[in-house]
PDB file of C-alpha atoms in Angstrom:
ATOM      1  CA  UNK A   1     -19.051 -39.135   3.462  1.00 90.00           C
ATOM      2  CA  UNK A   2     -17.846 -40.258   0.103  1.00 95.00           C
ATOM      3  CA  UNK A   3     -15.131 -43.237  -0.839  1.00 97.00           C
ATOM      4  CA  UNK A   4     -12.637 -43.332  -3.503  1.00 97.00           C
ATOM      5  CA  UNK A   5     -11.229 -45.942  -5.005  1.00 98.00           C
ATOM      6  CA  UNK A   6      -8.825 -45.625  -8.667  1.00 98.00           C
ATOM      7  CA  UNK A   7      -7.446 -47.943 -10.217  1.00 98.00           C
ATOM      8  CA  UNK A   8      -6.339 -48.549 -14.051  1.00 98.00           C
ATOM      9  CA  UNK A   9      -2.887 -47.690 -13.860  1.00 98.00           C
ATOM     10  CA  UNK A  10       0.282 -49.128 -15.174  1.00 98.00           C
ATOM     11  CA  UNK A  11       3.498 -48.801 -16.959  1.00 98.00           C
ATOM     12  CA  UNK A  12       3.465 -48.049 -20.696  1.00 98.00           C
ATOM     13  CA  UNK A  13       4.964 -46.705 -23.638  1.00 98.00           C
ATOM     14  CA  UNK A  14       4.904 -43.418 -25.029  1.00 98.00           C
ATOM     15  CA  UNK A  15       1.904 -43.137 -27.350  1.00 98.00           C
ATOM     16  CA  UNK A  16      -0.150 -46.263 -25.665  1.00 98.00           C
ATOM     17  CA  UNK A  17      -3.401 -45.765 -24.266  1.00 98.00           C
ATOM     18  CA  UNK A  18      -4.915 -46.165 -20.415  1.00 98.00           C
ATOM     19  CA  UNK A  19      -8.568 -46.016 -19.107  1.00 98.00           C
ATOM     20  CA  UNK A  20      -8.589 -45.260 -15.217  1.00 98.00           C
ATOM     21  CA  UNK A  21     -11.378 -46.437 -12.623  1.00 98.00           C
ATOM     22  CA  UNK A  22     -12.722 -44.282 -10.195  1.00 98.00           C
ATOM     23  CA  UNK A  23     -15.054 -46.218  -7.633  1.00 97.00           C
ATOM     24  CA  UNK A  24     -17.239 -44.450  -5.545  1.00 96.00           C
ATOM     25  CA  UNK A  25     -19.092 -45.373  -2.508  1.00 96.00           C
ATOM     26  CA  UNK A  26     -20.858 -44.077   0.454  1.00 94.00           C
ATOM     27  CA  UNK A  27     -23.483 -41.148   0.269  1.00 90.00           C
ATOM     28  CA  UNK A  28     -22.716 -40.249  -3.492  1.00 87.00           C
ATOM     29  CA  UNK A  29     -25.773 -38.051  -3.981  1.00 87.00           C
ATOM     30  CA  UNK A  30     -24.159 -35.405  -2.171  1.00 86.00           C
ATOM     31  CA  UNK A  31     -21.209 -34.701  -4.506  1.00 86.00           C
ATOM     32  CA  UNK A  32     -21.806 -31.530  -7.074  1.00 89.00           C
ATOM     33  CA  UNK A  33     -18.699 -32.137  -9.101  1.00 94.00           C
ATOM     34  CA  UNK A  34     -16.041 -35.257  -9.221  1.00 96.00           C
ATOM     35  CA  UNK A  35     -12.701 -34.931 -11.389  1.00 97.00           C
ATOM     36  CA  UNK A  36      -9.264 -36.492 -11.519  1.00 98.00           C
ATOM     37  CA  UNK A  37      -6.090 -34.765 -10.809  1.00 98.00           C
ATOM     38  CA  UNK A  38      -2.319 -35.632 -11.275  1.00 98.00           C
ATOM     39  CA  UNK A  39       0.887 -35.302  -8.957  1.00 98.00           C
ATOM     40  CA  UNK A  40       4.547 -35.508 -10.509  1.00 97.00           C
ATOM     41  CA  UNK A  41       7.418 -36.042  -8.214  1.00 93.00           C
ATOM     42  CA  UNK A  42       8.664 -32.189  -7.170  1.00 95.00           C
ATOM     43  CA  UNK A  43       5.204 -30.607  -8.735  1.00 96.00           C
ATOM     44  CA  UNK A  44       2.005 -29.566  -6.640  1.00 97.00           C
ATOM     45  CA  UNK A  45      -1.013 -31.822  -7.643  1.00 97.00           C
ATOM     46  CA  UNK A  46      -3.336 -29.977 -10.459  1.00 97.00           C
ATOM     47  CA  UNK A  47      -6.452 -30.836 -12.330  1.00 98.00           C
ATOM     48  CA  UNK A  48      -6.678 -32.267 -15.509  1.00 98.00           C
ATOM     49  CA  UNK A  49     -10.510 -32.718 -15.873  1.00 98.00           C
ATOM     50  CA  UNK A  50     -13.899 -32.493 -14.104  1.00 98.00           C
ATOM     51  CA  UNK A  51     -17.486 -34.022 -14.643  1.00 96.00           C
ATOM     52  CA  UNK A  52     -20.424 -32.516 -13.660  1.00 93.00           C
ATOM     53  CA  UNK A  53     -23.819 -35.024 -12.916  1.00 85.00           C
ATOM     54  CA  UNK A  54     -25.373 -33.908 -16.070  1.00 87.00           C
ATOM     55  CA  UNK A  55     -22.168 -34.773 -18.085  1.00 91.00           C
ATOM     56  CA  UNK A  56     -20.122 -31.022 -18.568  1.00 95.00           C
ATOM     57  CA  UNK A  57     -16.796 -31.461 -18.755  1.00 97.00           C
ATOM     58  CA  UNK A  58     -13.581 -29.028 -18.111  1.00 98.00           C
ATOM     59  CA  UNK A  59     -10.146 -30.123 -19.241  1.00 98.00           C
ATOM     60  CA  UNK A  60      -6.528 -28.381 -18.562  1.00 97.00           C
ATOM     61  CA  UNK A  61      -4.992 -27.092 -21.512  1.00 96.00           C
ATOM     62  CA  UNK A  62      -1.906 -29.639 -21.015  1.00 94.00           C
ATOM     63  CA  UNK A  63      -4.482 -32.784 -21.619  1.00 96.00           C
ATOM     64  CA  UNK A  64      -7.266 -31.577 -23.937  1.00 95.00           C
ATOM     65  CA  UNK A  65      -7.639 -34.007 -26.941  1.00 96.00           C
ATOM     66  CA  UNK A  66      -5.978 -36.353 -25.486  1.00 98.00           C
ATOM     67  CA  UNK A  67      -7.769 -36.871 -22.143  1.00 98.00           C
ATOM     68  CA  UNK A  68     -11.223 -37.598 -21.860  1.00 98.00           C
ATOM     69  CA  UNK A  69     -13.318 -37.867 -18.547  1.00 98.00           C
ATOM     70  CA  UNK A  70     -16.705 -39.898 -18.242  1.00 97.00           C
ATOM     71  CA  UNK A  71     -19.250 -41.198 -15.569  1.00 95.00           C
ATOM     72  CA  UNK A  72     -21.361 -44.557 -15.311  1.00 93.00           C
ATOM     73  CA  UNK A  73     -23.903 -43.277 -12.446  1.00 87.00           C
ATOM     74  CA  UNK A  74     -25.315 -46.656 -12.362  1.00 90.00           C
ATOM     75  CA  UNK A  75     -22.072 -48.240 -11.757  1.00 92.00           C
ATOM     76  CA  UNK A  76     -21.098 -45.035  -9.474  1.00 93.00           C
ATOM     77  CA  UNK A  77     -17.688 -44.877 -10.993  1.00 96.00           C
ATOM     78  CA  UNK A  78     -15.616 -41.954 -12.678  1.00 96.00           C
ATOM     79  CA  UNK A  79     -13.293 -43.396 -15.592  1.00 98.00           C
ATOM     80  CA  UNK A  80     -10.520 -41.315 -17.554  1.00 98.00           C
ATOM     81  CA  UNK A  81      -9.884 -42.312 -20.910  1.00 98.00           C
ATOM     82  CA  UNK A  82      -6.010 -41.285 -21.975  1.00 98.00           C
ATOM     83  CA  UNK A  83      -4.947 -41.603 -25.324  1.00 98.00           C
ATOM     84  CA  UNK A  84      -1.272 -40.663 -27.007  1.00 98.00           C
ATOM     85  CA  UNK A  85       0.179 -41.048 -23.730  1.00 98.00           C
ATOM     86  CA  UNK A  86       3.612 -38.946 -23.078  1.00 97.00           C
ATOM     87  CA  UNK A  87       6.821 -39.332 -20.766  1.00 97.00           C
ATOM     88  CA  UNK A  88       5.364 -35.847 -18.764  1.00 96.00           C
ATOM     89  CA  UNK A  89       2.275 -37.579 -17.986  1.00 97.00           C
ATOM     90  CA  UNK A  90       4.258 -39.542 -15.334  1.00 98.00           C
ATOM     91  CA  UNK A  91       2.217 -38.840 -12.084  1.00 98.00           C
ATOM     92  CA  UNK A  92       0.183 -39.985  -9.658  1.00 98.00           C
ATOM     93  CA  UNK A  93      -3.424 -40.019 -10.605  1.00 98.00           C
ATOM     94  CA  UNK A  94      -6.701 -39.508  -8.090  1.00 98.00           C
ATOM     95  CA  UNK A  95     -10.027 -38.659  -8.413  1.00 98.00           C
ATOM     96  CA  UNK A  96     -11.738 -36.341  -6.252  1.00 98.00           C
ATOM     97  CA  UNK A  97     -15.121 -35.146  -5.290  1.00 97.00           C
ATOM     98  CA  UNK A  98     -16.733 -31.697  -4.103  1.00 96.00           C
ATOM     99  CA  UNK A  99     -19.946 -31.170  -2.584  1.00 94.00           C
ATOM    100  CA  UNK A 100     -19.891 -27.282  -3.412  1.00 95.00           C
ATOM    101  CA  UNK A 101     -17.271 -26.749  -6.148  1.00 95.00           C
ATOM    102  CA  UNK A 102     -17.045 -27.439  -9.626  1.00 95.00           C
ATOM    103  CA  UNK A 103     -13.675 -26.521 -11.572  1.00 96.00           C
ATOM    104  CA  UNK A 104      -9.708 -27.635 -11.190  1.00 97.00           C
ATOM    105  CA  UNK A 105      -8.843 -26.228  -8.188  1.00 97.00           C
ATOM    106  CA  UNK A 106      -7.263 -28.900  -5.300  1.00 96.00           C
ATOM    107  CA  UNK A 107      -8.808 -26.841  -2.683  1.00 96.00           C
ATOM    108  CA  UNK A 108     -11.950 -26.479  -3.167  1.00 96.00           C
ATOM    109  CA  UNK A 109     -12.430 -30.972  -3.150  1.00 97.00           C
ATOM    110  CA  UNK A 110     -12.862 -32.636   0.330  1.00 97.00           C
ATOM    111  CA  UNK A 111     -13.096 -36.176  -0.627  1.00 97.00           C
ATOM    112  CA  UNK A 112     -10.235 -38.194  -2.286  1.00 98.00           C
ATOM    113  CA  UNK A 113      -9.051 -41.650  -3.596  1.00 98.00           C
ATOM    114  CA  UNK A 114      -5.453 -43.065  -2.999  1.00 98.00           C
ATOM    115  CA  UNK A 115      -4.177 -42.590  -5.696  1.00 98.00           C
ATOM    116  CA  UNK A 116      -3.133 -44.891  -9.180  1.00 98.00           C
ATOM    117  CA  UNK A 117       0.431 -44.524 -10.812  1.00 98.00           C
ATOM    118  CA  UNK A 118       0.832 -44.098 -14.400  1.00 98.00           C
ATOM    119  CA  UNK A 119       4.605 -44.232 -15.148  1.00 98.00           C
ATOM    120  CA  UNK A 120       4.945 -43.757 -19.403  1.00 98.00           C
ATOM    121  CA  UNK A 121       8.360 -44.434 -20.935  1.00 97.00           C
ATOM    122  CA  UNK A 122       9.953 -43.035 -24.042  1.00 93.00           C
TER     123      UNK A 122
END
C-alpha cells in the first residue's frame, strides 16, 4: 500500500511558474514507476510525465520543455517543476504510482493522491 499526498498548487498568471509536491508514504519500495497526471473539466485525465527510480523520464508532447518531473528518494516525494505556465494547463493535478507499469497510461497506476488545482489566468 502506497499514500499520496500533492500539494503546490495555486492560482497564477499566464507565464508564472509552479513546483508541485508529491508526498509519499507507506511501503514505497514497491512502486516501479510514479508520474503526475492532469484532469480538465469535460477531458479524461492523461499523463504529462513519469519518473523511473533510477531517474528516466517520459513527458507528453503538450508539456515537454516546459514541464519537468524529479524525485528526492530520501525525502520520498515526487515534485513537478512547471515553467511558462498557460490558460490550457488549467486542471487538476495528481501523482500516481505503479508497481508494474512504467509509461502515461491512467490504467495501468493503482495508487493515487487527491489531487492539487492549478487554475492559470490570461
Amino acid at each position: 500500500q502506497v499514500q499520496l499526498v500533492e500539494s503546490g498548487g495555486g492560482s497564477v498568471q499566464a507565464g508564472g511558474s509552479l513546483r508541485l509536491s508529491c508526498a509519499a508514504s507507506g511501503d514505497t519500495t514497491s512502486s516501479y514507476c510514479i508520474g503526475w497526471f492532469r484532469q480538465a473539466p469535460g477531458k479524461e485525465r492523461e499523463g504529462v510525465a513519469r519518473i523511473t527510480g533510477d531517474g528516466r523520464t517520459t513527458y507528453a508532447d503538450s508539456v515537454k520543455g516546459r514541464f519537468t518531473i524529479s524525485q528526492d528518494n530520501a525525502k520520498n516525494t515526487l515534485y513537478l517543476q512547471i515553467i511558462s505556465l498557460k490558460p490550457d494547463d488549467t486542471a487538476m493535478y495528481y501523482c500516481a504510482a505503479s508497481t508494474f507499469y512504467c509509461g502515461l497510461a491512467r490504467t495501468g497506476y493503482q495508487y493515487w493522491g487527491q489531487g492539487t488545482q492549478v487554475t492559470v489566468s490570461s
